Short mmCIF file of C-alpha atoms in Angstrom, two decimals:
data_model
loop_
_atom_site.label_atom_id
_atom_site.label_comp_id
_atom_site.label_asym_id
_atom_site.label_seq_id
_atom_site.Cartn_x
_atom_site.Cartn_y
_atom_site.Cartn_z
CA MET A 1 -54.46 5.87 85.95
CA THR A 2 -51.48 5.36 87.74
CA LYS A 3 -47.87 5.31 86.18
CA GLU A 4 -46.80 1.51 86.25
CA ASN A 5 -43.55 0.52 87.76
CA GLY A 6 -40.74 -0.25 85.68
CA LYS A 7 -42.33 0.76 82.58
CA LYS A 8 -41.34 4.23 81.10
CA GLU A 9 -44.65 5.05 78.92
CA GLY A 10 -46.94 2.50 80.87
CA TYR A 11 -49.88 3.64 82.84
CA ARG A 12 -52.50 1.08 84.60
CA CYS A 13 -56.14 1.63 86.04
CA ASN A 14 -56.03 2.31 89.91
CA ARG A 15 -59.76 1.26 90.25
CA LYS A 16 -60.18 -1.94 92.16
CA ARG A 17 -62.38 -3.59 89.11
CA CYS A 18 -59.85 -2.68 86.73
CA THR A 19 -56.39 -3.06 87.91
CA ALA A 20 -55.58 -5.30 84.98
CA ALA A 21 -56.10 -2.71 82.43
CA LYS A 22 -53.03 -1.18 80.99
CA THR A 23 -52.27 1.81 78.48
CA SER A 24 -49.53 3.44 77.18
CA ARG A 25 -48.78 7.59 76.63
CA LEU A 26 -47.79 6.41 72.97
CA ASN A 27 -51.41 5.00 72.42
CA GLY A 28 -53.07 5.74 69.00
CA THR A 29 -49.83 6.96 67.79
CA MET A 30 -47.31 5.18 65.05
CA PHE A 31 -45.16 3.77 68.02
CA SER A 32 -48.07 1.96 69.72
CA GLY A 33 -48.08 -1.79 69.82
CA SER A 34 -44.25 -2.30 68.84
CA ASN A 35 -41.60 -3.67 70.54
CA LEU A 36 -38.89 -1.86 68.52
CA LEU A 37 -36.95 0.99 69.98
CA TYR A 38 -38.31 4.41 68.64
CA GLY A 39 -34.62 4.98 67.33
CA THR A 40 -35.21 2.01 64.75
CA ILE A 41 -38.38 3.46 63.60
CA VAL A 42 -37.33 6.28 63.08
CA LEU A 43 -34.03 5.00 61.28
CA LEU A 44 -36.50 2.56 59.17
CA ALA A 45 -38.72 6.08 58.27
CA TYR A 46 -35.32 7.59 57.10
CA LEU A 47 -34.26 4.73 54.95
CA PHE A 48 -37.84 4.38 53.35
CA LEU A 49 -37.81 8.22 52.37
CA LEU A 50 -34.29 7.94 51.00
CA GLY A 51 -35.70 4.96 48.68
CA VAL A 52 -33.01 2.40 50.08
CA PHE A 53 -33.92 -1.29 48.84
CA PHE A 54 -34.75 -4.06 51.37
CA GLY A 55 -31.51 -5.58 51.43
CA GLY A 56 -30.11 -1.99 52.50
CA VAL A 57 -32.19 -1.34 54.97
CA VAL A 58 -31.90 -4.71 56.83
CA THR A 59 -28.58 -4.50 57.08
CA ALA A 60 -28.09 -0.82 57.89
CA SER A 61 -31.08 -1.34 60.83
CA GLY A 62 -30.21 -4.65 62.06
CA THR A 63 -33.77 -6.06 61.91
CA CYS A 64 -35.17 -9.02 59.60
CA ILE A 65 -36.96 -8.59 56.36
CA GLN A 66 -40.44 -9.12 57.68
CA THR A 67 -40.17 -6.31 60.37
CA VAL A 68 -38.84 -3.78 57.38
CA ALA A 69 -41.91 -5.05 54.97
CA HIS A 70 -44.32 -4.48 58.11
CA TRP A 71 -42.94 -1.02 58.69
CA PHE A 72 -42.87 0.16 54.93
CA ARG A 73 -46.42 -0.93 54.97
CA ILE A 74 -47.54 1.50 57.75
CA PHE A 75 -45.26 4.26 56.06
CA ARG A 76 -47.37 3.73 52.72
CA ARG A 77 -50.47 3.96 54.36
CA VAL A 78 -49.57 7.08 55.90
CA ILE A 79 -48.57 8.38 52.66
CA VAL A 80 -51.95 7.20 51.06
CA GLU A 81 -54.11 8.75 54.02
CA ASP A 82 -52.43 12.29 53.58
CA ILE A 83 -52.91 12.23 49.80
CA GLU A 84 -56.38 11.18 50.32
CA VAL A 85 -57.20 13.67 53.07
CA PHE A 86 -55.36 16.81 51.74
CA GLY A 87 -55.06 16.03 48.28
CA TRP A 88 -52.27 18.28 46.17
CA SER A 89 -52.86 21.16 48.43
CA SER A 90 -55.31 22.30 51.05
CA LEU A 91 -54.99 26.00 49.92
CA SER A 92 -55.76 25.25 46.18
CA PRO A 93 -58.30 27.65 45.04
CA TYR A 94 -59.85 24.63 42.99
CA SER A 95 -60.29 21.18 44.38
CA SER A 96 -57.40 19.58 45.93
CA TYR A 97 -57.57 16.53 43.83
CA LEU A 98 -57.96 18.17 40.17
CA ILE A 99 -55.02 19.11 38.04
CA GLY A 100 -55.03 21.96 35.56
CA GLY A 101 -56.91 24.74 35.58
CA PRO A 102 -58.31 27.97 33.24
CA GLY A 103 -55.82 27.86 30.18
CA ILE A 104 -53.38 25.38 31.89
CA ILE A 105 -52.43 22.26 29.62
CA VAL A 106 -53.08 18.74 30.85
CA GLU A 107 -51.27 15.96 28.81
CA ILE A 108 -53.05 12.48 29.74
CA ASP A 109 -51.98 8.97 28.34
CA GLU A 110 -52.18 5.62 29.49
CA SER A 111 -48.94 2.86 30.12
CA LYS A 112 -48.79 -0.64 31.05
CA PHE A 113 -46.73 -1.48 33.95
CA GLY A 114 -45.24 -5.24 33.85
CA LYS A 115 -45.22 -6.58 30.48
CA ARG A 116 -42.70 -8.82 28.79
CA THR A 117 -39.93 -7.61 26.76
CA HIS A 118 -40.41 -8.02 23.11
CA ASN A 119 -43.07 -10.75 23.92
CA ARG A 120 -40.41 -13.31 25.23
CA GLY A 121 -40.24 -14.95 28.64
CA HIS A 122 -42.56 -16.12 30.82
CA ARG A 123 -46.15 -14.36 31.19
CA VAL A 124 -46.57 -11.16 32.69
CA GLU A 125 -49.74 -10.17 34.10
CA GLY A 126 -49.44 -6.41 34.27
CA MET A 127 -51.71 -3.47 35.03
CA TRP A 128 -52.78 -0.31 32.68
CA VAL A 129 -52.34 2.91 34.24
CA VAL A 130 -54.16 6.09 32.96
CA GLY A 131 -52.31 9.19 34.35
CA GLY A 132 -52.23 12.84 33.52
CA VAL A 133 -49.50 15.99 34.05
CA GLU A 134 -50.00 19.63 34.27
CA ARG A 135 -47.59 21.83 32.60
CA THR A 136 -46.85 23.82 35.43
CA LYS A 137 -43.70 24.56 37.59
CA GLU A 138 -45.14 22.04 40.44
CA HIS A 139 -46.04 19.51 37.55
CA ARG A 140 -49.01 18.08 39.54
CA PHE A 141 -49.85 14.70 38.16
CA PHE A 142 -52.52 11.80 38.73
CA ALA A 143 -52.18 8.01 38.14
CA VAL A 144 -54.90 5.37 38.46
CA PRO A 145 -54.93 1.68 37.54
CA VAL A 146 -57.78 0.76 35.41
CA SER A 147 -59.14 -2.38 34.20
CA ASP A 148 -59.99 -1.12 31.01
CA ARG A 149 -59.34 1.84 28.85
CA ASN A 150 -62.77 2.53 27.01
CA GLU A 151 -64.48 5.83 26.68
CA THR A 152 -66.42 5.36 29.86
CA THR A 153 -63.24 5.06 32.13
CA MET A 154 -61.91 7.87 30.55
CA ARG A 155 -64.67 10.12 30.74
CA GLU A 156 -64.81 9.24 34.64
CA ILE A 157 -61.15 9.99 35.26
CA ILE A 158 -61.17 12.94 33.11
CA LYS A 159 -63.99 14.27 35.30
CA LYS A 160 -62.47 13.38 38.71
CA TYR A 161 -58.75 14.47 37.92
CA VAL A 162 -58.88 17.14 35.32
CA HIS A 163 -60.61 20.85 35.86
CA PRO A 164 -62.97 21.47 33.39
CA GLU A 165 -61.54 24.73 31.99
CA SER A 166 -58.27 23.12 31.19
CA ILE A 167 -56.86 22.35 27.66
CA LEU A 168 -56.34 18.34 27.08
CA TYR A 169 -53.48 17.11 24.94
CA THR A 170 -53.41 13.48 24.32
CA ASP A 171 -52.81 11.08 21.29
CA MET A 172 -55.34 9.95 18.98
CA TRP A 173 -56.76 7.08 20.92
CA LYS A 174 -60.25 6.93 19.98
CA ALA A 175 -61.72 6.65 23.90
CA TYR A 176 -60.28 10.54 24.39
CA THR A 177 -62.59 11.78 21.61
CA LYS A 178 -65.93 12.33 23.23
CA PRO A 179 -64.92 13.18 26.60
CA GLY A 180 -61.98 15.86 25.57
CA GLN A 181 -65.07 17.41 23.71
CA GLU A 182 -67.49 17.19 26.63
CA CYS A 183 -65.37 17.52 29.84
CA VAL A 184 -62.92 20.21 29.16
CA ALA A 185 -62.22 23.59 27.32
CA GLY A 186 -60.08 22.20 24.62
CA HIS A 187 -58.77 19.04 23.18
CA TRP A 188 -55.85 18.83 20.97
CA THR A 189 -54.26 15.55 19.65
CA VAL A 190 -50.79 14.33 18.12
CA ASN A 191 -50.53 11.36 15.77
CA HIS A 192 -47.91 9.20 17.09
CA LYS A 193 -47.52 7.15 13.96
CA LYS A 194 -46.29 10.16 12.06
CA TRP A 195 -44.61 12.43 14.79
CA TYR A 196 -43.99 12.73 18.56
CA VAL A 197 -44.48 16.87 17.91
CA ASP A 198 -46.85 17.98 15.70
CA PRO A 199 -45.14 20.29 13.24
CA LYS A 200 -47.92 22.51 12.97
CA THR A 201 -49.68 22.86 16.26
CA GLY A 202 -46.69 21.92 18.10
CA VAL A 203 -48.88 19.30 20.40
CA HIS A 204 -46.91 16.86 22.50
CA THR A 205 -47.40 14.28 25.28
CA ASN A 206 -43.65 14.10 25.91
CA THR A 207 -44.37 15.59 29.60
CA ILE A 208 -46.40 12.45 30.75
CA GLU A 209 -44.09 9.79 28.66
CA GLY A 210 -41.19 11.15 31.09
CA THR A 211 -43.30 10.99 34.16
CA TRP A 212 -44.12 7.30 33.22
CA ASN A 213 -40.57 6.54 32.67
CA GLY A 214 -39.32 8.25 36.11
CA MET A 215 -42.18 5.84 37.80
CA LYS A 216 -41.21 2.80 36.36
CA LEU A 217 -37.61 3.35 37.25
CA PHE A 218 -39.05 4.06 41.13
CA ILE A 219 -41.50 1.38 41.37
CA ALA A 220 -40.17 -2.31 41.80
CA ARG A 221 -41.94 -4.87 39.38
CA LYS A 222 -42.68 -7.13 42.27
CA ARG A 223 -45.35 -4.32 43.05
CA TYR A 224 -46.85 -4.29 39.78
CA SER A 225 -50.34 -5.67 41.30
CA LYS A 226 -53.38 -4.15 41.60
CA VAL A 227 -53.12 -3.18 45.54
CA GLY A 228 -49.47 -2.44 45.26
CA ILE A 229 -49.31 -0.36 42.23
CA PHE A 230 -52.07 2.14 43.34
CA GLU A 231 -50.05 2.70 46.81
CA SER A 232 -46.77 2.87 44.66
CA LEU A 233 -48.49 5.55 42.47
CA VAL A 234 -49.94 7.43 45.23
CA GLU A 235 -46.58 7.33 46.90
CA CYS A 236 -44.89 9.32 43.94
CA ALA A 237 -47.35 11.68 43.86
CA TRP A 238 -46.60 12.30 47.24
CA ARG A 239 -42.90 12.82 46.70
CA ARG A 240 -43.40 15.07 43.97
CA LYS A 241 -45.78 17.19 45.94
CA ASN A 242 -43.49 17.40 48.84
CA HIS A 243 -40.36 17.85 46.86
CA GLY A 244 -37.58 19.52 48.71
CA ARG A 245 -39.44 19.00 52.31
CA ILE A 246 -40.33 15.22 52.60
CA TRP A 247 -39.00 14.71 56.09
CA ASP A 248 -40.91 17.38 57.63
CA ALA A 249 -43.99 16.55 55.31
CA PHE A 250 -43.77 12.76 56.44
CA TRP A 251 -44.07 13.36 60.28
CA GLU A 252 -46.60 15.89 59.73
CA ALA A 253 -48.75 13.19 57.96
CA VAL A 254 -47.87 10.87 60.74
CA LYS A 255 -49.07 13.43 63.25
CA ASN A 256 -52.47 13.83 61.16
CA ALA A 257 -52.84 10.09 60.66
CA ASP A 258 -55.20 7.89 62.71
CA PHE A 259 -53.79 4.74 64.42
CA GLN A 260 -55.39 1.94 66.15
CA SER A 261 -55.24 2.32 69.71
CA PHE A 262 -54.17 -0.48 72.17
CA THR A 263 -55.33 -1.13 75.78
CA HIS A 264 -53.87 -4.04 77.36
CA SER A 265 -56.22 -6.14 79.60
CA PRO A 266 -56.88 -10.10 79.87
CA GLU A 267 -60.24 -9.95 77.71
CA GLU A 268 -58.29 -7.72 74.99
CA ASP A 269 -55.16 -9.67 74.98
CA GLN A 270 -57.10 -13.07 74.59
CA ARG A 271 -58.96 -11.64 71.60
CA ARG A 272 -56.29 -10.39 69.84
CA VAL A 273 -54.34 -13.83 70.36
CA PHE A 274 -57.40 -15.40 68.86
CA GLU A 275 -57.45 -12.94 65.90
CA ARG A 276 -53.80 -13.77 65.57
CA GLU A 277 -54.18 -17.29 65.45
CA ILE A 278 -56.77 -16.92 62.89
CA LEU A 279 -55.07 -14.66 60.71
CA LYS A 280 -51.86 -17.01 60.96
CA GLU A 281 -54.41 -20.12 59.79
CA VAL A 282 -55.97 -17.93 56.83
CA LYS A 283 -52.28 -17.12 55.84
CA SER A 284 -51.09 -20.77 56.21
CA LEU A 285 -54.25 -21.90 53.73
CA THR A 286 -53.39 -19.29 51.52
CA ARG A 287 -49.66 -20.51 51.33
CA GLU A 288 -51.34 -23.95 50.69
CA GLU A 289 -53.38 -22.72 48.12
CA GLU A 290 -50.59 -20.94 46.54
CA ARG A 291 -48.55 -24.07 46.94
CA GLU A 292 -51.22 -26.30 45.57
CA LYS A 293 -51.94 -23.73 42.51
CA ARG A 294 -47.90 -23.81 42.08
CA LYS A 295 -47.80 -27.58 42.01
CA ARG A 296 -50.79 -27.70 39.35
CA ASN A 297 -49.11 -25.10 36.92
CA GLU A 298 -45.89 -26.91 37.19
CA GLU A 299 -47.49 -30.53 36.52
CA GLU A 300 -49.39 -28.61 33.47
CA TRP A 301 -46.16 -27.33 32.18
CA ARG A 302 -44.71 -30.74 32.24
CA GLU A 303 -47.45 -32.62 30.83
CA THR A 304 -47.43 -29.84 27.99
CA LYS A 305 -43.64 -30.42 27.71
CA ARG A 306 -44.04 -34.34 27.64
CA GLN A 307 -46.71 -34.03 25.15
CA LYS A 308 -44.69 -31.59 23.12
CA ARG A 309 -41.59 -34.02 23.49
CA GLU A 310 -43.60 -37.25 22.11
CA GLU A 311 -45.02 -35.24 19.38
CA GLU A 312 -41.17 -34.40 18.12
CA GLU A 313 -40.26 -38.00 18.58
CA ARG A 314 -43.29 -39.43 16.73
CA LYS A 315 -42.54 -37.15 13.68
CA GLU A 316 -38.89 -37.58 13.94
CA ARG A 317 -40.04 -41.51 14.21
CA GLU A 318 -42.12 -40.81 10.81
CA ALA A 319 -39.51 -39.23 9.01
CA LYS A 320 -37.13 -42.18 10.00
CA GLN A 321 -39.18 -44.57 8.64
CA LYS A 322 -39.90 -42.85 5.41
CA LYS A 323 -36.31 -42.25 4.90
CA GLU A 324 -35.73 -46.09 5.50
CA ALA A 325 -38.58 -47.16 3.28
CA LYS A 326 -37.04 -45.13 0.31
CA GLU A 327 -33.58 -46.66 0.67
CA THR A 328 -34.82 -50.12 0.79
CA ARG A 329 -36.99 -49.10 -2.49
CA LEU A 330 -33.71 -47.75 -4.09
CA GLU A 331 -31.78 -50.75 -2.87
CA ALA A 332 -34.25 -53.27 -4.25
CA MET A 333 -34.11 -51.07 -7.77
CA ARG A 334 -30.35 -51.40 -7.67
CA ALA A 335 -30.45 -54.76 -7.20
CA HIS A 336 -33.10 -55.70 -9.94
CA ALA A 337 -30.66 -53.72 -12.40
CA ARG A 338 -27.83 -55.87 -11.52
CA LEU A 339 -29.80 -58.92 -12.16
CA VAL A 340 -31.39 -57.68 -15.50
CA ALA A 341 -27.77 -56.60 -16.38
CA LEU A 342 -26.69 -60.45 -15.98
CA GLY A 343 -29.62 -61.63 -17.88
CA LEU A 344 -31.22 -63.17 -14.68
CA ALA A 345 -34.44 -61.12 -14.73
CA PRO A 346 -36.66 -59.73 -17.25
CA MET A 347 -36.36 -56.11 -18.07
CA PRO A 348 -39.14 -54.00 -16.62
CA PRO A 349 -41.89 -52.89 -19.40
CA LEU A 350 -41.15 -49.20 -20.58
CA LEU A 351 -43.67 -46.60 -19.35
CA ARG A 352 -46.47 -46.16 -21.73
CA ASN A 353 -46.83 -42.59 -23.80
CA SER A 354 -49.12 -40.55 -21.39
CA ALA A 355 -50.17 -37.98 -24.43
CA PRO A 356 -53.93 -38.38 -25.32
CA ARG A 357 -54.66 -40.23 -28.83
CA THR A 358 -56.21 -38.58 -31.12
CA PRO A 359 -59.78 -39.86 -32.03
CA VAL A 360 -60.34 -41.52 -35.23
CA SER A 361 -63.16 -39.33 -36.16
CA ALA A 362 -61.01 -36.14 -36.01
CA PRO A 363 -60.05 -34.42 -39.19
CA PRO A 364 -56.50 -34.95 -39.75
CA PRO A 365 -54.06 -32.27 -39.02
CA PRO A 366 -52.93 -29.80 -41.64
CA PRO A 367 -49.46 -30.28 -43.35
CA ALA A 368 -46.54 -28.49 -41.51
CA PRO A 369 -45.37 -25.64 -43.32
CA PRO A 370 -41.78 -25.54 -45.01
CA VAL A 371 -39.15 -25.02 -42.60
CA ILE A 372 -37.00 -22.22 -43.80
CA ARG A 373 -33.60 -22.50 -41.88
CA PRO A 374 -31.77 -19.27 -41.35
CA PHE A 375 -28.71 -18.50 -43.62
CA GLN A 376 -29.96 -21.10 -45.89
CA THR A 377 -27.72 -21.18 -49.31
CA LEU A 378 -29.69 -21.45 -52.47
CA PRO A 379 -28.42 -24.10 -55.01
CA THR A 380 -25.71 -22.88 -57.51
CA ALA A 381 -25.52 -23.92 -61.02
CA ARG A 382 -23.21 -26.25 -62.20
CA PRO A 383 -20.13 -24.90 -63.91
CA LEU A 384 -20.80 -25.16 -67.89
CA PRO A 385 -18.03 -26.64 -70.43
CA ARG A 386 -16.32 -23.74 -72.45
CA GLY A 387 -18.24 -23.99 -76.09
CA SER A 388 -21.17 -25.80 -74.95
CA ASN A 389 -24.77 -24.65 -76.11
CA VAL A 390 -26.88 -25.83 -72.91
CA SER A 391 -28.18 -22.67 -71.38
CA ARG A 392 -27.41 -21.73 -67.68
CA LYS A 393 -31.08 -22.24 -66.46
CA SER A 394 -31.07 -25.90 -67.64
CA ALA A 395 -28.24 -26.20 -65.65
CA LEU A 396 -29.80 -26.03 -62.50
CA PRO A 397 -31.28 -28.81 -60.60
CA PRO A 398 -35.17 -29.12 -61.00
CA LEU A 399 -37.16 -27.62 -58.57
CA PRO A 400 -39.42 -29.66 -55.88
CA PRO A 401 -43.35 -29.63 -56.45
CA PRO A 402 -45.42 -27.62 -54.64
CA PRO A 403 -47.50 -29.27 -51.74
CA PRO A 404 -50.84 -30.15 -52.54
CA PRO A 405 -53.51 -27.87 -50.94
CA PRO A 406 -55.19 -29.06 -47.55
CA SER A 407 -57.83 -31.55 -47.74
CA LEU A 408 -61.18 -29.67 -46.15
CA PRO A 409 -62.89 -32.11 -43.54
CA HIS A 410 -66.27 -33.64 -44.94
CA THR A 411 -69.44 -32.04 -43.68
#
C-alpha cells in the first residue's frame, strides 16, 4: 500500500492490477466512511452522553437533524454491543448478566411505557416492560420489553436475569407465584391494594418503582416502540453501570466494537450505489405505504365523524318532529275547546270509568261499619221545665235501630 497524494489518511494499492483500490488508516473504526470532521463526531458523542435533545445538538454542532439521528443510532449500537458482550461486569464471580446473589434482595415489577393519561386522547400502542433491581450499592437492574405477562414469560425472565440464590420481592400478580417458588431461594409479596409497604414483613417494591420513574423521564416518548424501547432500556442500564466514568467507558466500548470496513474500488463503489438506490426505493415505498395508511385512517375517521353527525341530525330531526306534532295536537284541542265554549261544536264524550265492573253472580259486599268520627260529641238531653213530671231518660232522643246482620250467600 502506498500513501495517496493529497489524502491525509488515504492509501492505495501499488500493484498494477489493483491501482484503483483505495482504503484508509481509519478503516474498520467508527470514523470510517464518514465525511464529517473528527472533531464534529467527537462533539456529537459528547452531546449524546450529556443527554442533550436533538434541537440543542443541531444548534451546537451545526449539522442537520438527519446526521444527528444517524450518529446517535451508531452510538446506541456501540452501547448495546458493550452490554451484550461484557454485561454488568466481566469480573463478577457470577454470570455477568445476572443480578442479585446469595441473600441479595431483587425487586421485580412490570410497567407500561406509552399509555393514555386518564384514558383520554388518541389511541397509544404502548409496550409492557418487565424489570428488576437489586438492593445493593450498585443498584444493578435489567429491563426487557415483553409481549405478554403470563407465567411462562416471567419464568424465562427470572431464570435469565436473576441469580437462583436471590430473594425475590414482588407484588401479588399471579404470574410471579410459581416462578418465585421454583427459580429463586425465597419469594415475598406485598399487597398493593392495601399498602405500599407491608407493616408486618416490611416488604416493598419502591426501589423498582423509582427506577421506572427515572427511566420514563429519560426516554423520549417517540422511542416507545419495540425496537427503540429496547435500545433505550439498554442505554439506561449502561449509564447506571458506568456512572461517574461515562466518557471513558464510551470510548472503551468504541474501541472494542466491530465496525464495517470500507475499501474503495469501482466494483465496490458501484455495488454500494446500487444498494443505496435499492434502500432509497424501499424507504420511498415505505413512506408511500405509511402515507396511504394515514390517508385511509383519515378517511375512516371522516366517515365515522360523518355517520355520527348524521345520527345526531336524525335524532334532532325526530325530536323536532315530535315536538311539532305535540304542539299541533295541543293547538287543535285548544281550538276545539273554543268552539265548544261558543256552542259551535259538540262536547266530546266523557271518558268511561276504567274500574272493573262487579259480576252479577258475585255476593253483595258486606255493609260498611259505622263511621266513628274522632271527638264526636254525644247527644245531650233537652232541658226540662221546672215542676215537670217527665223523667230525664224520656227527654233523650230515641236511639237508631241496630243494623241488620249481614246476609250470607246462598250455597
